[in-house]
C-alpha positions as semicolon CSV with decimal commas, in nm:
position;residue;x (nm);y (nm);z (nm)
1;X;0,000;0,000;0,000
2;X;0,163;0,322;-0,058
3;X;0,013;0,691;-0,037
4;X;0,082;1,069;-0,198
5;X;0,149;1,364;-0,054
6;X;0,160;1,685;-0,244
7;X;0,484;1,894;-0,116
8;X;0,493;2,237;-0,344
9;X;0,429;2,192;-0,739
10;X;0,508;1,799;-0,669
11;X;0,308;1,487;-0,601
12;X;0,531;1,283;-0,416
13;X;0,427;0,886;-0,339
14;X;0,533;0,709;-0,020
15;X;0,481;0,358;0,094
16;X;0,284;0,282;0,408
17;X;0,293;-0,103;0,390
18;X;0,617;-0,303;0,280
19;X;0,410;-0,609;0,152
20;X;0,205;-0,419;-0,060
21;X;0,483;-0,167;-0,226
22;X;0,806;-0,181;-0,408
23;X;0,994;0,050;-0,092
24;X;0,989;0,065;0,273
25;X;0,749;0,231;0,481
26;X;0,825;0,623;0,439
27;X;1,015;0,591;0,139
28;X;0,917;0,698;-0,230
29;X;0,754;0,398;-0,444
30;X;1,007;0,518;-0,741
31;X;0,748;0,342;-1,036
32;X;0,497;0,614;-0,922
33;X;0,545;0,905;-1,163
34;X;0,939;0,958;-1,259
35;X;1,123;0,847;-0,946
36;X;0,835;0,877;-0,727
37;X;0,757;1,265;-0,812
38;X;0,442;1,371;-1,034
39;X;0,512;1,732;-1,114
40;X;0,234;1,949;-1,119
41;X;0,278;2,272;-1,352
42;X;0,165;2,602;-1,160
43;X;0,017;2,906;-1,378
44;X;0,110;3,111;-1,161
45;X;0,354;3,180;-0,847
46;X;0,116;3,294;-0,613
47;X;0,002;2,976;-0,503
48;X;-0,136;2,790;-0,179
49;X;-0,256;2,393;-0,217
50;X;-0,618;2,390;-0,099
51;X;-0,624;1,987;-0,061
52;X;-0,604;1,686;-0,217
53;X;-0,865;1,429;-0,365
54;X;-0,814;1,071;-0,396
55;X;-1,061;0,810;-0,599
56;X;-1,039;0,440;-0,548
57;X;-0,861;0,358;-0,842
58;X;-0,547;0,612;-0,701
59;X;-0,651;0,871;-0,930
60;X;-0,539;1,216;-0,760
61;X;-0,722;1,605;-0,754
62;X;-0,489;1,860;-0,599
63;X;-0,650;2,172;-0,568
64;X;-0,443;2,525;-0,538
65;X;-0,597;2,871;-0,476
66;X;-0,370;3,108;-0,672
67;X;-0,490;3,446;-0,607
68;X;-0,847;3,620;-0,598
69;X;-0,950;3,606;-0,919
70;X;-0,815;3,226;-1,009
71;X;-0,794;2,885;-0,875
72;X;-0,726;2,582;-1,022
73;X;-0,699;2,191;-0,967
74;X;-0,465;1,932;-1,109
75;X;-0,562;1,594;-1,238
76;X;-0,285;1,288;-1,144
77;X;-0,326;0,991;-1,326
78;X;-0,310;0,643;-1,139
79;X;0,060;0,580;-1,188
80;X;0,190;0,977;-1,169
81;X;0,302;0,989;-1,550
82;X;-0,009;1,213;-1,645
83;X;-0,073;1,531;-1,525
84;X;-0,355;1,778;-1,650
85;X;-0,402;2,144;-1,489
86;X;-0,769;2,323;-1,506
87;X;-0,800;2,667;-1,465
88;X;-1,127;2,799;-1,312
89;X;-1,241;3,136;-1,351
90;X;-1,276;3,220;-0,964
91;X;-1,182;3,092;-0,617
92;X;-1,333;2,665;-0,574
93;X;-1,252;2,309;-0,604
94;X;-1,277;2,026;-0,818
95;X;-1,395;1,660;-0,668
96;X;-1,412;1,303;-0,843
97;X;-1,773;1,253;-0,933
98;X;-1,949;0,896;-1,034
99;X;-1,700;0,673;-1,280
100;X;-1,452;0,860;-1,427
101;X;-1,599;1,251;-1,425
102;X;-1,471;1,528;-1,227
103;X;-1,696;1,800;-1,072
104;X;-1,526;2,199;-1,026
105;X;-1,749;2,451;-0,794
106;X;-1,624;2,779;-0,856
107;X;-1,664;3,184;-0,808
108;X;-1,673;3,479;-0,851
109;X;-1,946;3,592;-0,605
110;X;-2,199;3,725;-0,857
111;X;-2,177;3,388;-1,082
112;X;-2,124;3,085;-0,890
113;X;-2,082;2,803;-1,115
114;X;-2,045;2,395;-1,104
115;X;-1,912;2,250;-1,429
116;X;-1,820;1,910;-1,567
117;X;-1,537;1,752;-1,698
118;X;-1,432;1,358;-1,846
119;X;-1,075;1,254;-1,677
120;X;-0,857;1,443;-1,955
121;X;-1,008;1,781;-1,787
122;X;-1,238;1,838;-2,060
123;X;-1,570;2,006;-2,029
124;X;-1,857;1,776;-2,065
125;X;-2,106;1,991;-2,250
126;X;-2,388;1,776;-2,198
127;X;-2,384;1,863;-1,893
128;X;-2,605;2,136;-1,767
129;X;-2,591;2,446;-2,010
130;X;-2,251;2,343;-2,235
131;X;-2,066;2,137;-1,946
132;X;-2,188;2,410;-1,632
133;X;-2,450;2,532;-1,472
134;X;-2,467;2,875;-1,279
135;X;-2,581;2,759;-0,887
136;X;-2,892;2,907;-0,737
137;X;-2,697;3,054;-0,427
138;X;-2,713;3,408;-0,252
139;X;-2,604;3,712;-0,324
140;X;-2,197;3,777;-0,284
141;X;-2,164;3,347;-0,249
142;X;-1,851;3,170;-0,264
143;X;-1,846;2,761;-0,274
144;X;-1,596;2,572;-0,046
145;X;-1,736;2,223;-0,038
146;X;-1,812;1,972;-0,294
147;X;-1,951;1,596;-0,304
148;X;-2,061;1,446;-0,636
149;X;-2,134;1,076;-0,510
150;X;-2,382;0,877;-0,675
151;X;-2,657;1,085;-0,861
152;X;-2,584;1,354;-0,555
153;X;-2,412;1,630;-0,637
154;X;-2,377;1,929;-0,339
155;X;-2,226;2,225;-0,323
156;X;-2,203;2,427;0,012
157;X;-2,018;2,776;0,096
158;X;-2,097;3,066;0,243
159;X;-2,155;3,480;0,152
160;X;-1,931;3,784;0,158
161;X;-2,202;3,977;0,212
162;X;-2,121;4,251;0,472
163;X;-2,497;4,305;0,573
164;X;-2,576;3,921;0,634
165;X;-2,365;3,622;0,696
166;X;-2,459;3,276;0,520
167;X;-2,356;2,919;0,484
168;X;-2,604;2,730;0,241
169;X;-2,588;2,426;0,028
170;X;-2,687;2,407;-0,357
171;X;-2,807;2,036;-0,469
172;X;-2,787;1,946;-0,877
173;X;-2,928;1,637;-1,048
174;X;-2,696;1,437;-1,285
175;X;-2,807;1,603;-1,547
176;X;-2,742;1,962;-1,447
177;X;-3,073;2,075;-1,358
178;X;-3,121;2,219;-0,967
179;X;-3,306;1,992;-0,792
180;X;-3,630;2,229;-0,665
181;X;-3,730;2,005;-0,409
182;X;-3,417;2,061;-0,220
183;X;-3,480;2,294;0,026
184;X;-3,809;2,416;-0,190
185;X;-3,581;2,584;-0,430
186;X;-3,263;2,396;-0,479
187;X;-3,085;2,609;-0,180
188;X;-3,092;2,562;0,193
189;X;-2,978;2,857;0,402
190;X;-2,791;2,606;0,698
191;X;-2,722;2,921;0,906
192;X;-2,811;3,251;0,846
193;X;-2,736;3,547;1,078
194;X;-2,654;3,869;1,087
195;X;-2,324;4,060;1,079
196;X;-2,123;4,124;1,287
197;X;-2,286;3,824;1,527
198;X;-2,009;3,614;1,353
199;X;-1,704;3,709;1,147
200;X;-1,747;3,412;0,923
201;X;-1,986;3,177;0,843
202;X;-1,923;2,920;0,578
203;X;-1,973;2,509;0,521
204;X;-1,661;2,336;0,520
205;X;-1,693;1,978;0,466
206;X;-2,017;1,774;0,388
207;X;-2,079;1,363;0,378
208;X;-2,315;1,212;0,246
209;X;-2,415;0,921;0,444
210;X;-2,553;0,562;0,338
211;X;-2,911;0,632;0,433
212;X;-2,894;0,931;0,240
213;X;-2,843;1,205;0,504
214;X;-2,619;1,485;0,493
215;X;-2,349;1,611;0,746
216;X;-2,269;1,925;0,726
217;X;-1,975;2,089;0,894
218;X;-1,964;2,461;0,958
């Protein structure tokens, strides 16, 4: 068994169990990339890694905020050897979706988007309106979670709003439409309260569970 960790523009692997990998615990599995390393090209310099996204078949999404205006997510093939960079048009985060699709929630406040793409980082424009579909949310919204499991696909964030502080969640079918009967509209408001009772409000993480609930972290 052997893991990845992203250090900087890299995608390093490392080998947890010495039965199951071809180096000792802690040490790079070299047949993973070239000599253990996937290198992931940055667009720009200004760059922090958001977080990283395994599948089941070792398929990797690393995620990097690089500045206000621009994030984007890198897709790490099974063996390291194929790397494919996605630029979105505002601050979000990409997320393996059923078989082998990838979902990207992104910004900017006054458009917030979910789009589509196959495993090469292609938009898959029968999806929603030509591969995206603009998300239902509040005014001044940002996304900062993402689950696409099953025919479930979620996106929850929160507002910038200086008047009114939000965290909701947005719920799409699989075929890009917003599911109404979600919350009555597609949206649910998870807290709302006025500023300044809170500095920030936002959802960070979400599950789906097996009986079809949703945790929500805030």
């Amino acid at each position: 068994m052997s893991t990845r960790a992203a250090i900087g523009g890299v995608v390093v692997a490392l080998a947890l169990t010495p039965a199951l990998a071809l180096a000792a615990p802690g040490n790079r599995v070299t047949d993973y990339g070239t000599d253990g390393e996937a290198p992931v090209e940055w667009i720009t310099s200004e760059v922090g890694i958001v977080g990283l996204v395994g599948a089941p078949d070792g398929r990797l999404i690393l995620n990097v905020a690089a500045d206000p205006q621009v994030s984007v997510f890198s897709l790490v093939s099974a063996d390291g050897t194929e790397v494919t960079t996605v630029a979105l048009p505002g601050p979000g985060e990409a997320t393996f979706g059923p078989g082998t699709s990838v979902f990207a929630a992104y910004g900017p406040a006054d458009a917030t988007s979910l789009a589509k793409y196959d495993q090469a980082g292609a938009v898959d424009e029968f999806f929603g309106s030509g591969g995206t579909v603009a998300l239902p949310t509040p005014p001044f919204a940002f996304p900062s979670a993402l689950i696409a499991e099953r025919s479930d696909i979620v996106i929850g964030g929160g507002t910038l709003d200086q008047d009114a502080l939000d965290a909701w969640l947005v719920r799409i079918d699989a075929t890009g439409a917003v599911d109404s009967a979600f919350g009555g509209d597609g949206v649910v408001e998870v807290i709302e309260t006025a500023a300044p009772a809170a500095n920030f409000i936002m959802v960070v993480d979400v599950h789906l569970m097996d009986d079809g609930y949703l945790v929500v972290v805030t």
